[in-house]
Amino acid sequence: MTQHNIAFLGLGNMGEAMAKNLLKAGHRLTVYNRTASKAADLEKLGATVAATPAAAVADAAFVFSMVTDDAALLELCLGPDGLVAALPAGAVHASCSTVAPDTNRRLAEAHAQHGSTLVATPVFGKPDVATAAKLWLAASGEADARQRLAPLLEALGQGVHDFGDDPGAASTVKLCGNFMLGAAIEAMAEAFTLAQKSGLARQQVYEFFTSTLFNTPIYKGYGKLVAERHYQPVGAAPAIIRKDMRLVLDESRTHLVPMPFANILHDHLSTTVAKGEQGDWAGFAERITDGAGL
Amino acid sequence: MTQHNIAFLGLGNMGEAMAKNLLKAGHRLTVYNRTASKAADLEKLGATVAATPAAAVADAAFVFSMVTDDAALLELCLGPDGLVAALPAGAVHASCSTVAPDTNRRLAEAHAQHGSTLVATPVFGKPDVATAAKLWLAASGEADARQRLAPLLEALGQGVHDFGDDPGAASTVKLCGNFMLGAAIEAMAEAFTLAQKSGLARQQVYEFFTSTLFNTPIYKGYGKLVAERHYQPVGAAPAIIRKDMRLVLDESRTHLVPMPFANILHDHLSTTVAKGEQGDWAGFAERITDGAGL
């Protein structure tokens, strides 16, 4: 594979794991993180650490960004020393964060004005999945940029699915996915709790369903946390996914779609954040277990 | 395998398919159905047709029952010419219907008074799965009867999971399973509809999720109906599964478990029944699609 100058901005658990896989693939990597200390591991592995987003992207052919929310992405792109104004013409920005579709659309326009291109490339998977380069990726944006980006995305996961030219489309898909994950967790929380209060062992019910009808890593992984009521390790914090559910509800209101399940998930995550619970976001399952007096 | 005198009572789509697999396994089968014409196929295959439940079980070592609801099962067991009083001492009744846990508990006591045993043996799978002998089964009830029944249950599916001595336990597991299936359908309905109104193709979103995070026959099978908005063939009618969701809610109220998802599913199925919609129960997905003006 051709080796490129790549910038990676945003080195949380997900970003760091993805950046390491780009390094492993032989690319020249420059990294930036608001809290600079998080770049130390990558620097040891050969990455160059930049002091600002603009400095990080100055000679990049490709930029990846992975930050926590819309505000952080807008700051990174359009704020002081932002990446959009500094990015060389012809460069492609792979926008990996979970943000509103309109945020990626708006940023795609800003890139176009500077001669570069944004492709929305949200990823599915926890940090351990990112480390193993087994993420699933969705991509949407201008066709030529998508094609140039494809080999880099392949290095991060087990498949890239194409959702066309609208840079908002892949963000919508990502929001739908996080919503469906939340619905699966809530369904297990309700079912396992009913079973427990009926005299069954949560663990046995969990094992039955995840070896039969719901025999899939998602149900097995999150179901284990729900069955054991032990929400560790933390794949994503409740506040992060609560933000995603708010984005789902924003979209549902914009597009006039009734989403009763999404409303419930958002409420449960609000309580989980309000109570200051520190585990994985799947800990919102406690709204049912705790709510049943267990 | 030892061949037995077996009675099969209740020859709907599920019961007929299961009865045929017992015939194929070489057992001597006597069948009964309230509407006698439904026994014609089985008679051609070698089954004896009985005129009453009592006549069907008169020399049976094992009885299977598969009827639509608690009232039908109680009538079959304890009504005029019911099976409980007629069943030979030592016989085992495999109660396959989806009913309240307490119904199977109450009937188990009635059997015990007559020297026979009821084992709750609910099954998971549509009629085509029953025909292919690929059902998943849960079993609970008196241990010796469960063991004697096990080889017969193996002939019907791809695995029997044991939930102990309480004849209500397996019914609880069955209700949890139907609830989790409903939650998966609702989640897809909300997600696919949001995607569609955001400019994406339902089919593409369906294909992405069912080839990645939700790569399982349940999501693929029901998701296809939801994506295409074509709820055929009918695996189970909306009224049947609405009854199951009512049983889930009854249990949630008895055991003080908040189940917000279950309440939504019940409401959606109520509307689907009230409107007289004739497709598979997954057609309750239309509450979201139709509700979004599509």
Coordinates of C-alpha atoms in Angstrom, one line a residue:
Chain A
M1 CA 0.0 0.0 0.0
T2 CA 1.2 3.5 -0.7
Q3 CA 2.4 5.3 2.4
H4 CA 1.1 8.7 3.2
N5 CA 1.5 11.7 5.4
I6 CA -1.4 11.3 7.8
A7 CA -2.6 13.5 10.7
F8 CA -4.6 12.0 13.5
L9 CA -6.5 14.4 15.8
G10 CA -8.2 13.3 18.9
L11 CA -6.4 10.6 20.9
G12 CA -9.1 9.2 23.3
N13 CA -9.3 5.4 23.7
M14 CA -10.8 5.0 20.2
G15 CA -8.5 7.5 18.4
E16 CA -5.3 6.2 20.0
A17 CA -6.1 2.6 18.9
M18 CA -7.0 3.7 15.4
A19 CA -3.9 5.9 15.1
K20 CA -1.7 3.0 16.2
N21 CA -3.1 0.8 13.4
L22 CA -2.3 3.5 10.8
L23 CA 1.3 3.6 12.2
K24 CA 1.5 -0.2 11.9
A25 CA 0.4 0.1 8.3
G26 CA 3.6 2.1 7.7
H27 CA 2.2 5.6 7.3
R28 CA 4.0 8.7 8.5
L29 CA 1.8 10.0 11.3
T30 CA 1.5 13.4 13.0
V31 CA -0.8 13.5 16.0
Y32 CA -2.6 16.2 18.0
N33 CA -4.6 16.0 21.2
R34 CA -5.9 18.8 23.3
T35 CA -4.4 17.2 26.3
A36 CA -0.9 16.7 24.9
S37 CA 0.2 14.0 27.4
K38 CA -2.1 11.5 25.7
A39 CA 0.2 11.5 22.6
A40 CA 3.2 10.1 24.6
D41 CA 2.6 6.4 23.6
L42 CA 2.2 7.3 19.9
E43 CA 5.3 9.5 20.0
K44 CA 7.3 6.5 21.3
L45 CA 6.0 4.4 18.4
G46 CA 7.3 7.0 15.9
A47 CA 4.5 9.6 15.5
T48 CA 5.3 13.3 15.4
V49 CA 3.4 15.3 18.0
A50 CA 2.0 18.7 16.9
A51 CA 1.0 21.6 19.1
T52 CA -2.1 22.7 17.2
P53 CA -4.5 21.1 14.7
A54 CA -3.2 23.5 12.0
A55 CA 0.4 22.3 12.6
A56 CA -0.6 18.7 12.6
V57 CA -2.2 18.9 9.2
A58 CA 0.2 21.2 7.4
D59 CA 1.6 18.6 5.1
A60 CA -1.0 15.9 5.4
A61 CA -2.6 14.1 2.5
F62 CA -5.2 12.6 4.9
V63 CA -6.5 13.7 8.3
F64 CA -8.5 11.6 10.7
S65 CA -10.4 13.2 13.5
M66 CA -12.0 11.4 16.5
V67 CA -13.4 13.6 19.2
T68 CA -16.3 13.4 21.7
D69 CA -18.9 15.7 20.3
D70 CA -20.0 18.3 17.7
A71 CA -18.6 21.2 19.6
A72 CA -15.1 19.6 19.9
L73 CA -15.2 18.8 16.2
L74 CA -16.2 22.3 15.2
E75 CA -13.5 23.8 17.4
L76 CA -10.9 21.4 15.9
C77 CA -11.9 22.3 12.3
L78 CA -12.9 26.0 12.4
G79 CA -11.5 27.3 15.8
P80 CA -8.2 29.1 16.3
D81 CA -5.4 27.1 14.6
G82 CA -8.2 24.9 13.2
L83 CA -7.5 22.3 10.6
V84 CA -9.7 23.4 7.7
A85 CA -7.8 26.6 6.9
A86 CA -4.4 24.8 7.2
L87 CA -5.2 21.6 5.3
P88 CA -3.4 21.4 1.9
A89 CA -5.6 21.5 -1.2
G90 CA -6.6 18.1 -2.3
A91 CA -6.4 16.5 1.1
V92 CA -9.1 14.3 2.5
H93 CA -10.5 14.6 6.1
A94 CA -12.0 11.3 7.5
S95 CA -14.4 12.6 10.1
C96 CA -14.8 9.6 12.5
S97 CA -16.7 11.2 15.5
T98 CA -20.3 10.6 16.2
V99 CA -21.9 13.9 15.4
A100 CA -25.1 15.3 13.9
P101 CA -25.4 14.7 10.2
D102 CA -25.6 18.4 9.6
T103 CA -22.3 19.0 11.4
N104 CA -20.5 16.9 8.8
R105 CA -22.5 18.5 6.0
R106 CA -21.6 22.0 7.2
L107 CA -17.9 21.1 7.6
A108 CA -17.9 19.4 4.2
E109 CA -18.9 22.8 2.8
A110 CA -16.1 24.6 4.7
H111 CA -13.6 22.1 3.4
A112 CA -14.8 22.5 -0.2
Q113 CA -14.2 26.3 0.1
H114 CA -10.6 25.5 0.9
G115 CA -10.1 22.9 -1.8
S116 CA -10.2 19.9 0.5
T117 CA -12.8 17.2 1.1
L118 CA -14.6 15.8 4.2
V119 CA -15.8 12.2 4.2
A120 CA -17.9 11.1 7.2
T121 CA -16.4 7.8 8.4
P122 CA -18.0 6.8 11.7
V123 CA -16.9 3.6 13.2
F124 CA -18.6 0.8 15.1
G125 CA -16.8 -1.0 17.9
K126 CA -15.3 -0.6 21.4
P127 CA -11.7 0.3 22.0
D128 CA -10.6 -3.3 22.1
V129 CA -12.2 -3.8 18.7
A130 CA -10.4 -0.8 17.4
T131 CA -7.1 -2.2 18.7
A132 CA -7.8 -5.5 16.9
A133 CA -8.5 -3.5 13.7
K134 CA -12.0 -5.1 13.6
L135 CA -14.1 -2.0 13.5
W136 CA -17.0 -1.8 11.1
L137 CA -17.0 1.5 9.2
A138 CA -19.6 3.5 7.3
A139 CA -18.5 6.1 4.8
S140 CA -20.2 8.9 2.9
G141 CA -19.1 12.0 1.0
E142 CA -17.7 13.0 -2.4
A143 CA -17.0 9.9 -4.4
D144 CA -13.4 10.5 -5.5
A145 CA -12.3 11.3 -1.9
R146 CA -14.1 8.2 -0.6
Q147 CA -12.2 6.0 -3.1
R148 CA -8.9 7.5 -2.2
L149 CA -9.6 7.1 1.5
A150 CA -10.8 3.5 1.2
P151 CA -7.4 1.7 1.6
L152 CA -6.7 3.6 4.8
L153 CA -10.1 2.7 6.2
E154 CA -9.6 -1.0 5.4
A155 CA -6.5 -0.9 7.7
L156 CA -8.8 0.0 10.6
G157 CA -11.5 -2.6 10.4
Q158 CA -13.1 -5.6 8.8
G159 CA -15.2 -3.7 6.3
V160 CA -16.2 -0.3 5.0
H161 CA -19.8 0.2 3.8
D162 CA -20.5 3.0 1.4
F163 CA -23.5 5.3 1.9
G164 CA -23.2 7.6 -1.1
D165 CA -22.3 11.3 -1.6
D166 CA -24.2 13.0 1.2
P167 CA -21.6 13.6 4.0
G168 CA -24.4 13.5 6.5
A169 CA -25.6 10.0 5.5
A170 CA -23.0 7.9 7.4
S171 CA -23.6 10.0 10.5
T172 CA -27.3 9.1 10.3
V173 CA -26.3 5.4 10.0
K174 CA -24.0 5.7 13.0
L175 CA -26.8 7.3 15.1
C176 CA -29.2 4.5 14.1
G177 CA -26.6 1.9 15.1
N178 CA -26.0 3.3 18.6
F179 CA -29.7 3.5 19.0
M180 CA -30.1 -0.1 18.1
L181 CA -27.4 -1.1 20.5
G182 CA -29.1 0.8 23.3
A183 CA -32.4 -0.9 22.5
A184 CA -30.8 -4.3 22.7
I185 CA -29.3 -3.4 26.1
E186 CA -32.6 -2.1 27.4
A187 CA -34.4 -5.2 26.1
M188 CA -32.0 -7.5 28.0
A189 CA -32.3 -5.3 31.1
E190 CA -36.1 -5.7 31.2
A191 CA -36.0 -9.4 30.3
F192 CA -33.3 -10.5 32.7
T193 CA -34.8 -8.5 35.5
L194 CA -38.3 -10.0 34.9
A195 CA -36.7 -13.4 34.9
Q196 CA -34.7 -12.8 38.1
K197 CA -37.8 -11.6 39.9
S198 CA -39.6 -14.7 38.7
G199 CA -37.1 -16.9 40.4
L200 CA -34.6 -17.6 37.5
A201 CA -30.9 -16.9 37.5
R202 CA -30.0 -13.8 35.3
Q203 CA -26.9 -15.6 34.1
Q204 CA -28.8 -18.7 32.9
V205 CA -31.3 -16.6 30.9
Y206 CA -28.4 -14.6 29.5
E207 CA -26.6 -17.8 28.4
F208 CA -29.7 -19.3 26.9
F209 CA -30.6 -16.3 24.7
T210 CA -27.0 -15.5 23.6
S211 CA -26.4 -19.1 22.6
T212 CA -29.7 -19.3 20.6
L213 CA -31.8 -16.4 19.2
F214 CA -29.3 -13.7 20.0
N215 CA -26.1 -15.5 19.4
T216 CA -24.0 -12.4 18.4
P217 CA -21.1 -10.6 19.9
I218 CA -23.2 -7.5 20.6
Y219 CA -25.7 -9.4 22.8
K220 CA -23.0 -11.5 24.3
G221 CA -20.8 -8.6 25.2
Y222 CA -23.3 -6.1 26.5
G223 CA -25.5 -8.9 27.9
K224 CA -22.7 -10.1 30.1
L225 CA -22.5 -6.6 31.7
V226 CA -26.3 -6.5 32.2
A227 CA -26.5 -10.1 33.5
E228 CA -23.6 -9.6 36.0
R229 CA -24.6 -6.0 36.8
H230 CA -20.9 -5.1 36.5
Y231 CA -20.4 -2.4 33.9
Q232 CA -16.6 -2.8 33.4
P233 CA -14.5 -2.2 31.4
V234 CA -15.8 1.2 30.2
G235 CA -16.1 1.1 26.4
A236 CA -17.9 4.5 26.3
A237 CA -19.1 6.7 29.2
P238 CA -22.8 7.3 29.8
A239 CA -22.5 11.0 29.0
I240 CA -21.0 10.3 25.6
I241 CA -23.8 8.0 24.5
R242 CA -26.4 10.2 26.1
K243 CA -25.2 12.8 23.7
D244 CA -25.7 10.3 20.8
M245 CA -29.2 9.6 21.9
R246 CA -29.9 13.4 22.1
L247 CA -28.7 13.5 18.5
V248 CA -31.0 10.7 17.6
L249 CA -33.9 12.5 19.1
D250 CA -32.9 15.8 17.4
E251 CA -33.0 13.9 14.1
S252 CA -36.3 12.2 14.9
R253 CA -37.8 15.7 15.6
T254 CA -36.4 17.3 12.5
H255 CA -37.7 14.4 10.3
L256 CA -41.0 13.8 12.2
V257 CA -40.3 10.2 13.2
P258 CA -41.9 8.9 16.3
M259 CA -39.2 7.0 18.3
P260 CA -40.6 5.9 21.6
F261 CA -37.7 3.6 22.3
A262 CA -35.2 6.4 21.7
N263 CA -37.0 8.6 24.2
I264 CA -36.7 5.9 26.9
L265 CA -33.0 5.3 26.3
H266 CA -32.3 9.0 26.5
D267 CA -34.2 9.3 29.8
H268 CA -32.4 6.3 31.2
L269 CA -29.0 7.7 30.2
S270 CA -30.0 11.1 31.7
T271 CA -30.6 9.4 35.1
T272 CA -27.3 7.5 34.8
V273 CA -25.4 10.7 34.2
A274 CA -27.3 12.6 36.8
K275 CA -26.5 9.9 39.4
G276 CA -22.8 10.1 38.5
E277 CA -22.5 6.4 37.7
Q278 CA -19.0 5.7 36.4
G279 CA -19.2 2.5 34.5
D280 CA -19.8 1.7 30.8
W281 CA -22.9 3.3 29.3
A282 CA -24.7 -0.1 29.4
G283 CA -25.0 0.7 33.1
F284 CA -28.3 2.4 32.2
A285 CA -29.6 -1.1 32.5
E286 CA -29.7 -0.3 36.3
R287 CA -32.7 1.9 35.7
I288 CA -34.6 -1.3 35.3
T289 CA -32.9 -3.5 37.8
D290 CA -32.6 -0.8 40.5
G291 CA -36.2 0.3 39.5
A292 CA -37.4 -3.2 40.3
G293 CA -35.9 -2.9 43.8
L294 CA -33.0 -5.3 43.2
Chain B
M1 CA -34.7 -44.5 19.9
T2 CA -37.5 -46.2 21.7
Q3 CA -40.8 -45.7 20.0
H4 CA -43.7 -44.5 22.1
N5 CA -47.5 -43.9 21.9
I6 CA -47.6 -40.1 21.7
A7 CA -50.7 -37.8 21.5
F8 CA -50.4 -34.4 19.9
L9 CA -53.1 -31.9 20.6
G10 CA -53.4 -28.7 18.7
L11 CA -52.6 -28.7 15.0
G12 CA -52.0 -25.1 14.1
N13 CA -49.0 -24.3 11.8
M14 CA -46.6 -24.9 14.7
G15 CA -48.2 -28.0 16.1
E16 CA -48.7 -29.7 12.7
A17 CA -45.0 -29.2 11.8
M18 CA -43.9 -30.6 15.2
A19 CA -46.3 -33.6 15.0
K20 CA -44.9 -34.5 11.6
N21 CA -41.4 -34.6 13.0
L22 CA -42.5 -37.0 15.8
L23 CA -44.1 -39.2 13.1
K24 CA -40.9 -39.1 11.1
A25 CA -39.0 -40.2 14.2
G26 CA -41.1 -43.4 14.2
H27 CA -43.5 -42.9 17.1
R28 CA -47.1 -44.0 17.0
L29 CA -49.1 -40.7 16.9
T30 CA -52.7 -40.0 17.9
V31 CA -53.7 -36.4 17.1
Y32 CA -56.6 -34.1 18.1
N33 CA -57.6 -30.7 16.9
R34 CA -60.7 -28.7 17.7
T35 CA -61.2 -28.2 14.0
A36 CA -60.9 -31.8 12.9
S37 CA -60.2 -31.1 9.2
K38 CA -56.7 -29.8 10.2
A39 CA -55.7 -33.4 11.1
A40 CA -56.2 -34.7 7.5
D41 CA -52.6 -34.3 6.4
L42 CA -51.3 -36.1 9.5
E43 CA -53.9 -38.9 9.1
K44 CA -52.5 -39.5 5.6
L45 CA -49.0 -39.8 7.1
G46 CA -50.2 -42.5 9.5
A47 CA -51.5 -40.7 12.5
T48 CA -54.7 -41.8 14.2
V49 CA -57.3 -39.0 14.6
A50 CA -59.2 -38.8 17.9
A51 CA -62.5 -37.1 18.5
T52 CA -61.7 -35.7 21.9
P53 CA -58.6 -34.8 24.0
A54 CA -59.5 -37.6 26.4
A55 CA -59.7 -40.2 23.5
A56 CA -56.4 -38.9 22.1
V57 CA -54.4 -39.5 25.3
A58 CA -56.1 -42.7 26.5
D59 CA -53.0 -44.9 25.9
A60 CA -50.4 -42.3 25.6
A61 CA -47.0 -42.3 27.3
F62 CA -46.4 -38.7 26.2
V63 CA -48.7 -35.9 25.3
F64 CA -47.8 -32.7 23.4
S65 CA -50.1 -29.7 23.4
M66 CA -49.7 -26.6 21.3
V67 CA -52.6 -24.2 21.4
T68 CA -53.1 -20.5 21.1
D69 CA -53.6 -19.3 24.6
D70 CA -54.2 -20.0 28.3
A71 CA -58.0 -20.5 27.9
A72 CA -57.5 -23.0 25.1
L73 CA -54.9 -24.9 27.1
L74 CA -57.1 -25.0 30.3
E75 CA -60.1 -26.2 28.2
L76 CA -58.0 -28.9 26.6
C77 CA -56.7 -30.1 30.0
L78 CA -59.5 -29.6 32.4
G79 CA -62.6 -29.0 30.2
P80 CA -65.2 -31.7 29.1
D81 CA -63.3 -34.7 27.8
G82 CA -60.1 -33.0 29.0
L83 CA -56.8 -34.7 28.9
V84 CA -55.7 -34.6 32.5
A85 CA -58.4 -37.0 33.9
A86 CA -57.9 -39.4 30.9
L87 CA -54.1 -39.5 30.9
P88 CA -52.6 -42.8 32.1
A89 CA -50.6 -42.6 35.4
G90 CA -46.9 -42.1 34.7
A91 CA -47.5 -40.2 31.5
V92 CA -45.7 -36.9 30.7
H93 CA -47.4 -33.9 29.2
A94 CA -45.1 -31.5 27.2
S95 CA -46.9 -28.2 27.4
C96 CA -45.6 -26.2 24.4
S97 CA -48.0 -23.3 24.2
T98 CA -47.0 -19.8 25.2
V99 CA -49.0 -19.3 28.4
A100 CA -48.7 -17.6 31.8
P101 CA -46.2 -19.3 34.1
D102 CA -49.0 -19.8 36.6
T103 CA -51.1 -21.6 34.1
N104 CA -48.4 -24.3 33.7
R105 CA -47.9 -24.4 37.5
R106 CA -51.6 -24.8 38.1
L107 CA -51.9 -27.5 35.5
A108 CA -48.8 -29.3 36.8
E109 CA -50.6 -29.6 40.2
A110 CA -53.7 -31.0 38.4
H111 CA -51.6 -33.6 36.7
A112 CA -49.9 -34.6 39.9
Q113 CA -53.2 -35.3 41.5
H114 CA -53.8 -37.8 38.6
G115 CA -50.4 -39.4 38.8
S116 CA -49.0 -37.8 35.6
T117 CA -46.6 -34.9 35.1
L118 CA -46.6 -31.7 33.2
V119 CA -43.3 -30.3 31.8
A120 CA -43.4 -26.8 30.3
T121 CA -41.6 -27.0 26.9
P122 CA -42.1 -23.8 25.0
V123 CA -40.4 -23.5 21.6
F124 CA -38.7 -20.7 19.7
G125 CA -39.0 -20.5 16.0
K126 CA -41.5 -19.9 13.1
P127 CA -43.4 -22.7 11.4
D128 CA -40.6 -23.2 8.8
V129 CA -38.1 -23.6 11.6
A130 CA -40.4 -26.2 13.2
T131 CA -40.7 -28.1 9.9
A132 CA -36.9 -28.1 9.6
A133 CA -36.7 -29.4 13.2
K134 CA -34.5 -26.5 14.1
L135 CA -36.5 -25.1 17.0
W136 CA -34.9 -24.0 20.3
L137 CA -36.6 -25.4 23.3
A138 CA -36.7 -24.5 27.0
A139 CA -37.9 -27.1 29.5
S140 CA -38.9 -27.0 33.2
G141 CA -40.7 -29.3 35.5
E142 CA -40.2 -32.4 37.6
A143 CA -36.7 -33.7 36.9
D144 CA -37.5 -37.4 36.1
A145 CA -40.2 -36.4 33.6
R146 CA -37.9 -33.9 32.0
Q147 CA -35.3 -36.6 31.5
R148 CA -37.8 -39.0 30.0
L149 CA -39.0 -36.3 27.7
A150 CA -35.6 -35.1 26.5
P151 CA -35.1 -37.6 23.6
L152 CA -38.5 -36.6 22.1
L153 CA -37.7 -32.9 22.4
E154 CA -34.4 -33.4 20.7
A155 CA -36.3 -34.7 17.6
L156 CA -38.0 -31.3 17.3
G157 CA -35.1 -28.9 17.4
Q158 CA -31.5 -28.1 17.7
G159 CA -31.2 -27.9 21.4
V160 CA -33.2 -28.2 24.7
H161 CA -32.2 -25.9 27.6
D162 CA -33.1 -26.9 31.1
F163 CA -34.6 -24.4 33.5
G164 CA -35.1 -26.6 36.6
D165 CA -38.1 -28.0 38.5
D166 CA -40.5 -25.0 38.5
P167 CA -43.0 -25.8 35.7
G168 CA -43.5 -22.0 35.3
A169 CA -39.9 -21.2 34.7
A170 CA -39.7 -22.1 31.0
S171 CA -42.9 -20.1 30.4
T172 CA -41.2 -17.0 31.8
V173 CA -38.2 -17.6 29.6
K174 CA -40.5 -17.9 26.6
L175 CA -42.2 -14.6 27.4
C176 CA -38.8 -13.0 27.8
G177 CA -37.8 -14.2 24.4
N178 CA -40.9 -13.0 22.6
F179 CA -40.4 -9.7 24.3
M180 CA -36.8 -9.4 23.1
L181 CA -37.8 -10.3 19.6
G182 CA -40.5 -7.6 19.7
A183 CA -37.9 -5.1 21.0
A184 CA -35.5 -5.9 18.1
I185 CA -38.3 -5.4 15.6
E186 CA -39.3 -2.0 17.1
A187 CA -35.7 -0.9 17.2
M188 CA -35.3 -1.7 13.5
A189 CA -38.6 0.0 12.7
E190 CA -37.5 3.2 14.4
A191 CA -34.0 3.1 13.0
F192 CA -34.9 2.3 9.4
T193 CA -37.7 4.9 9.4
L194 CA -35.3 7.6 10.7
A195 CA -32.8 6.6 8.0
Q196 CA -35.4 6.7 5.2
K197 CA -36.7 10.1 6.2
S198 CA -33.0 11.3 6.3
G199 CA -32.6 10.3 2.7
L200 CA -31.2 6.8 3.0
A201 CA -32.6 3.6 1.5
R202 CA -34.2 1.3 4.1
Q203 CA -32.9 -1.7 2.3
Q204 CA -29.3 -0.5 2.4
V205 CA -29.4 0.3 6.1
Y206 CA -31.0 -3.1 6.8
E207 CA -28.2 -4.8 4.8
F208 CA -25.5 -2.9 6.6
F209 CA -26.6 -3.7 10.1
T210 CA -27.6 -7.3 9.5
S211 CA -24.2 -8.0 7.9
T212 CA -22.2 -6.3 10.8
L213 CA -23.4 -5.7 14.3
F214 CA -26.7 -7.6 14.1
N215 CA -25.6 -10.5 11.8
T216 CA -28.1 -13.0 13.1
P217 CA -31.1 -14.9 11.6
I218 CA -33.6 -13.0 13.9
Y219 CA -32.5 -9.6 12.7
K220 CA -32.2 -10.7 9.1
G221 CA -35.6 -12.4 9.0
Y222 CA -37.7 -9.8 10.8
G223 CA -35.6 -7.0 9.5
K224 CA -36.4 -8.0 5.9
L225 CA -40.1 -7.6 6.6
V226 CA -39.5 -4.2 8.3
A227 CA -37.2 -3.0 5.5
E228 CA -39.6 -4.0 2.7
R229 CA -42.7 -3.2 4.7
H230 CA -44.1 -6.4 3.4
Y231 CA -45.2 -8.6 6.4
Q232 CA -45.4 -12.0 4.6
P233 CA -45.4 -14.9 5.2
V234 CA -47.3 -14.9 8.5
G235 CA -45.3 -16.6 11.1
A236 CA -47.6 -15.6 13.9
A237 CA -50.7 -13.3 13.8
P238 CA -50.6 -9.9 15.7
A239 CA -53.3 -11.0 18.0
I240 CA -51.3 -14.0 19.2
I241 CA -48.2 -12.0 20.1
R242 CA -50.3 -9.2 21.6
K243 CA -51.5 -11.9 24.0
D244 CA -47.9 -12.8 24.7
M245 CA -47.1 -9.1 25.4
R246 CA -50.1 -8.9 27.7
L247 CA -48.7 -11.9 29.6
V248 CA -45.3 -10.2 29.8
L249 CA -47.0 -7.1 31.3
D250 CA -49.0 -9.2 33.7
E251 CA -45.8 -10.8 35.0
S252 CA -44.1 -7.4 35.2
R253 CA -46.9 -6.1 37.3
T254 CA -47.0 -9.2 39.5
H255 CA -43.2 -9.0 40.1
L256 CA -42.9 -5.2 40.2
V257 CA -40.6 -4.8 37.2
P258 CA -40.7 -1.6 35.2
M259 CA -40.8 -2.6 31.5
P260 CA -41.3 0.5 29.4
F261 CA -40.3 -1.2 26.1
A262 CA -42.9 -4.0 26.8
N263 CA -45.6 -1.4 27.3
I264 CA -44.8 0.2 23.9
L265 CA -44.8 -3.1 22.2
H266 CA -48.2 -4.0 23.6
D267 CA -49.7 -0.7 22.6
H268 CA -48.3 -1.1 19.0
L269 CA -49.8 -4.6 18.8
S270 CA -53.1 -3.3 20.1
T271 CA -53.3 -0.8 17.3
T272 CA -52.3 -3.5 14.8
V273 CA -55.1 -5.8 15.9
A274 CA -57.6 -2.9 16.2
K275 CA -56.9 -1.9 12.6
G276 CA -57.4 -5.5 11.4
E277 CA -54.0 -5.8 9.8
Q278 CA -53.5 -9.3 8.5
G279 CA -49.8 -9.8 8.0
D280 CA -47.1 -11.2 10.4
W281 CA -47.0 -9.7 13.9
A282 CA -43.8 -7.8 12.8
G283 CA -46.3 -5.6 11.0
F284 CA -46.6 -3.6 14.2
A285 CA -43.5 -1.8 12.7
E286 CA -46.0 0.1 10.7
R287 CA -46.9 2.1 13.8
I288 CA -43.6 3.8 13.3
T289 CA -43.5 4.0 9.5
D290 CA -47.1 4.9 9.1
G291 CA -46.7 7.2 12.1
A292 CA -44.0 9.1 10.3
G293 CA -46.3 9.7 7.4
L294 CA -44.7 7.2 5.0

